[in-house]
Coordinates of C-alpha atoms and ligand atoms in Angstrom, one line a residue:
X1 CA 0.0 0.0 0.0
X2 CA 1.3 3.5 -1.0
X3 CA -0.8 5.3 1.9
X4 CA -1.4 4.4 5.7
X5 CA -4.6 2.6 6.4
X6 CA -7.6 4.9 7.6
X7 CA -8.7 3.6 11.4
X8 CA -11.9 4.6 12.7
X9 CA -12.7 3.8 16.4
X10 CA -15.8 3.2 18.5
X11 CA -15.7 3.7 22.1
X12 CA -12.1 5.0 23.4
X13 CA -12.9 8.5 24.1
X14 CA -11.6 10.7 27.1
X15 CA -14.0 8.6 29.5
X16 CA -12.0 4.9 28.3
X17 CA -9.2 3.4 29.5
X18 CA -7.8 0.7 26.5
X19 CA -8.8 2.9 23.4
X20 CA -5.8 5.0 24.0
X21 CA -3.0 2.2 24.3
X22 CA -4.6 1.1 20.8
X23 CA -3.9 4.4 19.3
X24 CA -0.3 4.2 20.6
X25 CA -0.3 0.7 19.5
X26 CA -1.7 1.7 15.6
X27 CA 0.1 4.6 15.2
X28 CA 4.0 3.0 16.8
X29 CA 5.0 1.7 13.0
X30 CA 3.2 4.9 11.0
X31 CA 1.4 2.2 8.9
X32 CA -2.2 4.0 10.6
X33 CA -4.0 7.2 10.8
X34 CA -6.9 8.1 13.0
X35 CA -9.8 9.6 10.8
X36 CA -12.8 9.3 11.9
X37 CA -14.7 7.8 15.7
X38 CA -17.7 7.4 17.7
X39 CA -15.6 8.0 20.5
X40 CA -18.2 7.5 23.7
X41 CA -21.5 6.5 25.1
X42 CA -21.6 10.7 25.7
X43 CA -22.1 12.1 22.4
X44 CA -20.3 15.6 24.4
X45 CA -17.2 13.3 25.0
X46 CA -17.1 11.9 22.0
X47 CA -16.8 15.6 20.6
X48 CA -14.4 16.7 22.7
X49 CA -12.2 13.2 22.5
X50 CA -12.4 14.2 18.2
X51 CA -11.2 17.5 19.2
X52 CA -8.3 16.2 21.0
X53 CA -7.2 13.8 18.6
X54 CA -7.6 15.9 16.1
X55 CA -10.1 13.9 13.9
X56 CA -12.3 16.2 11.6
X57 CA -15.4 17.2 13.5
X58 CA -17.8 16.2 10.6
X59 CA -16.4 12.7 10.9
X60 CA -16.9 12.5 14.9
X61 CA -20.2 10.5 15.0
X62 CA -22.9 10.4 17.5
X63 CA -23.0 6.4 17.0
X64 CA -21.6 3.6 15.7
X65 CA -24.6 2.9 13.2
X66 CA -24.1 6.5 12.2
X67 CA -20.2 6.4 11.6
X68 CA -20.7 3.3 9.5
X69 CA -23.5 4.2 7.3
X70 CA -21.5 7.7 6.6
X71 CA -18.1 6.0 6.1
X72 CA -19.9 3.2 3.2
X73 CA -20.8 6.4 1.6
X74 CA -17.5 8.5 1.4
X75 CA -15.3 8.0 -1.8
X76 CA -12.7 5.0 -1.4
X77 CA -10.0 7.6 -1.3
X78 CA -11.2 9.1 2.2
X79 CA -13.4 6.3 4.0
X80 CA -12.1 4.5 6.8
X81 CA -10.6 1.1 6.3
X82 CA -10.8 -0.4 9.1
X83 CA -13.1 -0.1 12.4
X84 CA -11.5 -0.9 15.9
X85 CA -13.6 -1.3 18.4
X86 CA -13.2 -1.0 22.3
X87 CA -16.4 -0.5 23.9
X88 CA -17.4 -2.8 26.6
X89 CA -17.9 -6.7 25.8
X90 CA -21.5 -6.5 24.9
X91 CA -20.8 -3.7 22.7
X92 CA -18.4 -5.8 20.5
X93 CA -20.8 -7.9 18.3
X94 CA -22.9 -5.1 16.9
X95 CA -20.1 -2.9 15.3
X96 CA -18.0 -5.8 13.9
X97 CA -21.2 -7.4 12.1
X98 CA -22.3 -3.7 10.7
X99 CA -18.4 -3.2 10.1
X100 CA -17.9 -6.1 8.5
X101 CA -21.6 -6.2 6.2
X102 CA -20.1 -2.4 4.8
X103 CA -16.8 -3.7 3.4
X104 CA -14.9 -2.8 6.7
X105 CA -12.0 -4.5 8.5
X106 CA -11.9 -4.8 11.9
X107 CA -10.1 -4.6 15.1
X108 CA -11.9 -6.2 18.3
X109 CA -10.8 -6.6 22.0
X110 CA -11.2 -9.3 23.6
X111 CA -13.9 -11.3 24.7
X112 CA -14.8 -10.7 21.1
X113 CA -18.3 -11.4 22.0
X114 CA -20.8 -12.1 25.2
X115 CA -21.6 -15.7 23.4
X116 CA -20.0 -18.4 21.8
X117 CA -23.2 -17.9 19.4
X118 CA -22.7 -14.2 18.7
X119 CA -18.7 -15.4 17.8
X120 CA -19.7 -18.1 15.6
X121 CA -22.2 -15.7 13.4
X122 CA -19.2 -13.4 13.1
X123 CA -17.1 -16.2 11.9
X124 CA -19.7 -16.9 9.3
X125 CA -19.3 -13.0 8.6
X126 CA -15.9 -13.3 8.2
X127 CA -15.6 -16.3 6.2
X128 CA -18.5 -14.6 3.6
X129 CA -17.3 -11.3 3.5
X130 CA -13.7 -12.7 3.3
X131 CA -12.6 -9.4 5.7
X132 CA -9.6 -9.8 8.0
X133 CA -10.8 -9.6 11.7
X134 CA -8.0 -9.2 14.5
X135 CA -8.4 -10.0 18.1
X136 CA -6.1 -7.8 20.9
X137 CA -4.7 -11.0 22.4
X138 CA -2.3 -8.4 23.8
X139 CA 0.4 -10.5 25.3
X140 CA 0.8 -12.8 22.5
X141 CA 2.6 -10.2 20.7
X142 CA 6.0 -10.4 22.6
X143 CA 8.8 -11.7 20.7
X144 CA 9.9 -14.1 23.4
X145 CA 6.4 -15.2 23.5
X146 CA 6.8 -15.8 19.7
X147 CA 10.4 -17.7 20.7
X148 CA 8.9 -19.7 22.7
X149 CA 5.7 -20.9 20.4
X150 CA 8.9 -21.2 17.7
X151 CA 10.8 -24.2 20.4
X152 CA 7.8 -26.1 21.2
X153 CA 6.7 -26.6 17.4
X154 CA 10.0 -27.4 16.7
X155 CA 10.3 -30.3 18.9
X156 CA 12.8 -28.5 21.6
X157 CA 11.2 -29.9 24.4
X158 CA 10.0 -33.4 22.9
X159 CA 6.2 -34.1 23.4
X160 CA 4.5 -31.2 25.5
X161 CA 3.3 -33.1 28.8
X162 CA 2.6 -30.0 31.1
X163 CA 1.1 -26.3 30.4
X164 CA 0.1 -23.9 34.0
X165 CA -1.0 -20.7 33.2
X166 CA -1.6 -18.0 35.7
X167 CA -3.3 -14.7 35.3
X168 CA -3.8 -13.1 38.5
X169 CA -4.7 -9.0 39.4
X170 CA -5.6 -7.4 42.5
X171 CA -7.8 -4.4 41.5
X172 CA -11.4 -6.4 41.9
X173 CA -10.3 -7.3 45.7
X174 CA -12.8 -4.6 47.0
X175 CA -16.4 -4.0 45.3
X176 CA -15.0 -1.3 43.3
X177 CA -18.2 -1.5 41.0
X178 CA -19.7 0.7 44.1
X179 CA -17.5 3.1 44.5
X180 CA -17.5 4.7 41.0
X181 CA -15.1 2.8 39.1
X182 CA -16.6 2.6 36.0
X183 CA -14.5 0.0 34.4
X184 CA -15.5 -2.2 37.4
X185 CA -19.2 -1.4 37.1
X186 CA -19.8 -2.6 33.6
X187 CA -16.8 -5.6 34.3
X188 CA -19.0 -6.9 37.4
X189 CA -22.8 -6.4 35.2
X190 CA -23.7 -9.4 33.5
X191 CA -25.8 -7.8 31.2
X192 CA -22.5 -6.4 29.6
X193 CA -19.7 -8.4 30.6
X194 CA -21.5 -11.9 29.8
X195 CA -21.0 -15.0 31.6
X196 CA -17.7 -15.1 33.6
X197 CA -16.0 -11.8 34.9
X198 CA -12.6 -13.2 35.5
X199 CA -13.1 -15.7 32.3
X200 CA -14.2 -13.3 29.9
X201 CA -11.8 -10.5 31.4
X202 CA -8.4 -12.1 31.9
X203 CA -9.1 -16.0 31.8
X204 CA -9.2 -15.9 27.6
X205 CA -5.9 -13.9 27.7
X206 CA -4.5 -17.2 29.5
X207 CA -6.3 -19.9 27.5
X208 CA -5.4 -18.1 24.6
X209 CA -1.5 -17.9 24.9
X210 CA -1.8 -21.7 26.6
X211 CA -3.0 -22.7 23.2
X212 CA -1.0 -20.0 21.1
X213 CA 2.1 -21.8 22.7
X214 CA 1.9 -25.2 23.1
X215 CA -0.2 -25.3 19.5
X216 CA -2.2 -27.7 21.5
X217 CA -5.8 -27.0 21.7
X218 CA -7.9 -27.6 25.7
X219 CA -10.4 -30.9 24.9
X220 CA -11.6 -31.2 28.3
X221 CA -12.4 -28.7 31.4
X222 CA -12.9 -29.1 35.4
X223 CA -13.8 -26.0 36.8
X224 CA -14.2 -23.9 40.1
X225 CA -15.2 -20.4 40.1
X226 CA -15.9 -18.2 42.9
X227 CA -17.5 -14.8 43.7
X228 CA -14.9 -14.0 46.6
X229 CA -16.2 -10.1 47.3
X230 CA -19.4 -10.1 48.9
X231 CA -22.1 -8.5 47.1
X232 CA -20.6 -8.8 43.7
X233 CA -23.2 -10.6 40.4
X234 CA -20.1 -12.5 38.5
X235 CA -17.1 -14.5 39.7
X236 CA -14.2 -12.8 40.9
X237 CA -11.8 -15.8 40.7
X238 CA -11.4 -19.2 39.0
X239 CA -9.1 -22.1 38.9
X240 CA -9.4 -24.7 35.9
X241 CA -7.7 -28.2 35.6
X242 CA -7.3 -28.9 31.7
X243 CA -6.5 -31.3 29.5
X244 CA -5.4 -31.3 25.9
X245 CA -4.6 -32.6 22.6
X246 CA -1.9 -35.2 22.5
X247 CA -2.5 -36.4 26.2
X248 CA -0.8 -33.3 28.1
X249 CA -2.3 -31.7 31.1
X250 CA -2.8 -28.0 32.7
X251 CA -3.8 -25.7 34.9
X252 CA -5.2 -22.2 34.5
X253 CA -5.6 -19.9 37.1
X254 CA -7.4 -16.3 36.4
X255 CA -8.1 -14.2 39.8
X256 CA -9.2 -10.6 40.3
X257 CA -9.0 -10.7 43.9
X258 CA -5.2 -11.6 44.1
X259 CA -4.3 -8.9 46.5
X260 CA -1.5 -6.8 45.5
X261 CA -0.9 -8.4 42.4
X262 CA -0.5 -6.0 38.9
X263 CA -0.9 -7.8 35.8
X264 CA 1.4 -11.0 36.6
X265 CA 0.5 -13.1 33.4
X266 CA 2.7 -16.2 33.6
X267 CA 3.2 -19.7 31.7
X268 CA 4.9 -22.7 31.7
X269 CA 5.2 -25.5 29.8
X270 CA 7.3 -28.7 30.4
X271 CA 7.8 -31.5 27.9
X272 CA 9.6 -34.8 28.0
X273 CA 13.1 -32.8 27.4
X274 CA 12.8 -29.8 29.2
X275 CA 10.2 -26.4 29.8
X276 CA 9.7 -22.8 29.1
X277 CA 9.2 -20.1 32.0
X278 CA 7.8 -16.7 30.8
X279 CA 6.4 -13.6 32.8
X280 CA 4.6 -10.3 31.5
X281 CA 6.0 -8.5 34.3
X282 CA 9.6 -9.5 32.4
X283 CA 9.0 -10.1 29.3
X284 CA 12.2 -9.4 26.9
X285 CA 13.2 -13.1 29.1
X286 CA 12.7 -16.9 28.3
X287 CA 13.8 -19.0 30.4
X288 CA 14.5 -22.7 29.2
X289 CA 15.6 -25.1 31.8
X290 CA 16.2 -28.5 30.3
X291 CA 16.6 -31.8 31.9
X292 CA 20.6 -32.3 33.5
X293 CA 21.6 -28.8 32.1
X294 CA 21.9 -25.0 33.4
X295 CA 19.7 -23.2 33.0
X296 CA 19.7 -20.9 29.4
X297 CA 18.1 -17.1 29.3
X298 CA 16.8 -16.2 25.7
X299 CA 16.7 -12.7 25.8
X300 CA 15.2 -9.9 23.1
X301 CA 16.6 -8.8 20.2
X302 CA 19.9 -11.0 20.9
X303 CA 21.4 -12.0 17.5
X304 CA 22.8 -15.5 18.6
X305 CA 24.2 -18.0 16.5
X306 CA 23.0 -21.7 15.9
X307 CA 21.7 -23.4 17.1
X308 CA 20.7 -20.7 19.7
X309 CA 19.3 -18.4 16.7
X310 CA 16.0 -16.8 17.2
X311 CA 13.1 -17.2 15.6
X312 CA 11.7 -15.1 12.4
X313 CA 8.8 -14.6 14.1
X314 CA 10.5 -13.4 17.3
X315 CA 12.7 -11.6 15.1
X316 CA 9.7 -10.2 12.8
X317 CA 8.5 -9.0 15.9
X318 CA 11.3 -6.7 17.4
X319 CA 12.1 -3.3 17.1
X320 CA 15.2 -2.7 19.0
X321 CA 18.6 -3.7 19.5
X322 CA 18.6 -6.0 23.2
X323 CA 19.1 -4.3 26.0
X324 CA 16.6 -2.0 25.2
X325 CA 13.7 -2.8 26.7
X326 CA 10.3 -3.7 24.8
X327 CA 7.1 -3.5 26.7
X328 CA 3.8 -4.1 26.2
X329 CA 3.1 -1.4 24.3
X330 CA 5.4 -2.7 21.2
X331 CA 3.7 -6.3 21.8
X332 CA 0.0 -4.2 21.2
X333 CA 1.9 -3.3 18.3
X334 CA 3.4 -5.6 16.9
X335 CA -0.7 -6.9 16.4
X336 CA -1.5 -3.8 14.5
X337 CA 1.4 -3.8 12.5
X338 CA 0.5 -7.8 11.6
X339 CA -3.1 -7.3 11.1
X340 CA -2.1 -3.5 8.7
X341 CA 0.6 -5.8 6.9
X342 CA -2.0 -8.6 6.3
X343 CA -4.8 -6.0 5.5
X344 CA -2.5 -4.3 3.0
X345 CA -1.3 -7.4 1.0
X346 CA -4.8 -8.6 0.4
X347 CA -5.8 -5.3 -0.7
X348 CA -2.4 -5.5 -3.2
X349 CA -3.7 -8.9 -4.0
X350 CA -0.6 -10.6 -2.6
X351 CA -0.8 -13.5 -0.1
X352 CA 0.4 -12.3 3.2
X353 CA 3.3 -14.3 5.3
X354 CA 3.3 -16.4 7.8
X355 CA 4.8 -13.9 9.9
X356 CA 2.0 -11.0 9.0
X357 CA -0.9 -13.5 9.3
X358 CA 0.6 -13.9 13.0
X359 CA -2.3 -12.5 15.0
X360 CA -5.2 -13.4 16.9
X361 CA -8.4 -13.8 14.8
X362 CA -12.0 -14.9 14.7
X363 CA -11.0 -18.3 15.3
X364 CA -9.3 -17.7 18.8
X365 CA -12.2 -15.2 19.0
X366 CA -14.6 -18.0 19.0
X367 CA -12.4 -20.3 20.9
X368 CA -12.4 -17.8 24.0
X369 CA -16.0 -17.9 23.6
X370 CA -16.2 -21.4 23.9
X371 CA -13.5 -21.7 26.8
X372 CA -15.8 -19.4 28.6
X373 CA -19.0 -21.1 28.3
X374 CA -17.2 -24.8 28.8
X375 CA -16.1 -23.4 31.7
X376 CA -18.9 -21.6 33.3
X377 CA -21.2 -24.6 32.1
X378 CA -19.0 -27.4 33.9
X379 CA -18.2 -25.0 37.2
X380 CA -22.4 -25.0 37.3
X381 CA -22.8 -28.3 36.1
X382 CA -22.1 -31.8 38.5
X383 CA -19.8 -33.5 35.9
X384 CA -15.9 -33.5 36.9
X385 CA -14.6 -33.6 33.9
X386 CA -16.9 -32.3 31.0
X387 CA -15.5 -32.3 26.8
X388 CA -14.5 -28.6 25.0
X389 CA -17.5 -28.0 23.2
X390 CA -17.2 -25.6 20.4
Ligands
NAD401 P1 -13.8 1.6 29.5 O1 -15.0 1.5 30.3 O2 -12.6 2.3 30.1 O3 -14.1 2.3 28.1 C1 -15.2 2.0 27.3 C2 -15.4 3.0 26.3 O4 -16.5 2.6 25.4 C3 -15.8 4.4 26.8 O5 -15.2 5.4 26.0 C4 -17.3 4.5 26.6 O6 -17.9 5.8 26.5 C5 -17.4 3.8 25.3 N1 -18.7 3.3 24.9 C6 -19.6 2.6 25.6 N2 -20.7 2.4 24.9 C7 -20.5 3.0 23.6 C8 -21.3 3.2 22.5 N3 -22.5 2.7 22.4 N4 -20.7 3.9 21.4 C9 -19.5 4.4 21.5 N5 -18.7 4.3 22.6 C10 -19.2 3.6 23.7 O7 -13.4 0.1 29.1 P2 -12.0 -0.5 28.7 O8 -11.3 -0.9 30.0 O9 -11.3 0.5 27.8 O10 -12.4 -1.8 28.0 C11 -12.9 -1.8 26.7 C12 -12.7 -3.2 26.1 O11 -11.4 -3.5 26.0 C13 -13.4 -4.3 26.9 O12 -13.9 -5.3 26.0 C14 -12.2 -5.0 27.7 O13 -12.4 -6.3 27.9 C15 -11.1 -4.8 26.7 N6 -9.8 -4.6 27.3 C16 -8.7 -5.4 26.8 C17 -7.4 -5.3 27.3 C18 -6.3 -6.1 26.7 O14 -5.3 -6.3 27.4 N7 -6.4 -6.5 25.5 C19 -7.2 -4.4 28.4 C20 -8.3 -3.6 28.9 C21 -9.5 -3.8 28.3

């Protein structure tokens, strides 16, 4: 493409908290421009929000149906390409259809839905309209994250046996929903977070990188969920036993009301030869420990030699020389640069490769859907163990 694409947002106004880490994220590789937005509930935020970012104020829109309808209309030289969308989780579905139906890419946060039957209609979407959808999986964007998927597939650790993946916060350990924390109000409402709090909130970041990793996909669930803050509608915390393709086992803990803990995302995985230990709250490190040896650190943006060489698709995915370090920002990135890249060679008529394609789509969209209604239906159900269901 001789131009940057043209990014138009819903939800991600002054009032938001995610919308503006997306605009960081689009705009880090200058492959994105911000034209147009329904940028709040509020239409007087969403104005002022325009203002701010300096979006033109006849394309700041009271609505999402609005923006959508106007944007079809423009001449291909000015309308938006594609639509991201960061509104709360029942506020996903409804944008990507109408995006999608009008010719428009789109960008989605996670949970990409509030049902596994609102994901599979826009997989159907997707497949007809042949658009590109992309899913924030934000901390599968990592290039040690990507080293790490690059080991297990090729056979580094022999046959995967062992994946525990832990996402515990502390910010839901008081009934912040109360207290006017708005983020917590519409989190802790089922009526627009969906099924599972801690699930549909963090839990899908960890199934998804437990899966993105191994390349194994969960077959079976046993689940325990528990609303540990008294007065609140959804669960607040949830441990699940898994098991997956090929015979190995897990463990996935997701908890809200982990006291005192940030955003400590971690995962390991342990085959017949050896495992992999990797931490958001350090994440230019991999740590590989393999049976009767020391203990190696893989470390960002390192050009080693063989057989120690890292990855295209760690490499792909790194901006700076090591030492330098890259945070989570650059792994939001690195998804918007994928998904642009992608977006851009289909439009040139060029297949995209592997390394571009490398981004959460519909596919893990629906998947998270399903992992959180398996798991919400077996925690309610009396079955121990009860089959993925997709
Ligand atoms: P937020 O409450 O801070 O912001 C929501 C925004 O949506 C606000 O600007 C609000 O005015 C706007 N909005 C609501 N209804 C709207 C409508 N009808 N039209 C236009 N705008 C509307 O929420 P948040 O924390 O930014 O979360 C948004 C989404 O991002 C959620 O789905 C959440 O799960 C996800 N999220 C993902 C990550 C990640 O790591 N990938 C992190 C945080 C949040």
């Amino acid at each position: 493409m001789k131009r940057k694409l043209r990014m138009g947002m819903v939800g991600g106004g002054k009032d938001a908290f995610i919308g503006a880490v997306h605009r960081i994220a689009a705009f880090m590789d200058g492959k994105i421009e911000l034209v147009c937005g329904a940028f709040s509930i509020d239409p007087v935020i969403s104005k002022e929000s325009g203002e701010e970012l300096f979006v033109s104020p006849d394309r700041v829109y009271a609505t999402y149906e609005e923006m959508i309808a106007k944007e079809a209309q423009l001449p291909e030289g000015e309308r938006m390409d594609f639509l991201t969308i960061v509104t709360p989780n029942f506020l996903h579905f409804g944008p990507a259809k109408l995006a999608l139906e009008n010719g428009f890419d789109v960008v989605v946060e996670k949970p990409m839905t509030v049902s596994l039957e609102e994901a599979k209609e826009l997989q159907e979407t997707v497949e007809r309209t042949g658009r590109t959808l992309c899913l924030t999986h934000t901390y599968s964007g990592y290039p040690m994250i990507k080293q790490a998927k690059a080991m297990v597939k090729e056979g580094h650790f022999g046959k995967i046996r062992k994946i525990v993946v832990e996402y515990p916060q502390g910010w839901l350990s008081r009934l912040s929903e109360r207290e006017g924390n708005a983020g917590a109000a519409w989190r802790a409402d089922p009526k627009r977070s969906g099924k599972s709090l801690v699930m549909g909130d963090i839990g899908t970041h960890a199934a998804h990188l437990a899966e993105y990793v191994s390349g194994l996909r969960i077959t079976e669930v046993c689940a325990d969920l528990s609303t540990m803050v008294e007065g609140r509608l959804l669960d607040d915390d949830g441990s699940v036993l898994l098991r997956f393709e090929d015979k190995a086992k897990g463990v996935l803990m997701a908890s809200q009301i982990s006291a005192g803990e940030e955003n400590a995302v971690r995962i390991r995985i342990y085959g017949e030869k050896g495992g992999l230990e990797w931490a958001n709250e350090d994440p230019n490190n991999l740590i590989i420990k393999m049976l009767d040896q020391p203990r190696q650190l893989y470390r960002t943006g390192n050009a080693y030699a063989a057989p120690f060489t890292l990855s295209s698709f760690a490499t792909h995915n790194t901006r700076i020389p090591a030492g330098h370090p890259e945070g989570l920002l650059e792994s939001f990135a690195n998804i918007y640069r994928n998904f642009a890249l992608t977006v851009s060679a289909k439009r040139e008529g060029k297949q995209p490769t592997p390394e571009m394609l490398d981004f959460p789509n519909v596919y893990d969209g629906v998947r998270g859907m399903a992992f959180i209604e398996n798991v919400v239906n077996n925690n309610e159900g009396t079955e121990k163990w009860t089959k993925f269901v997709v």
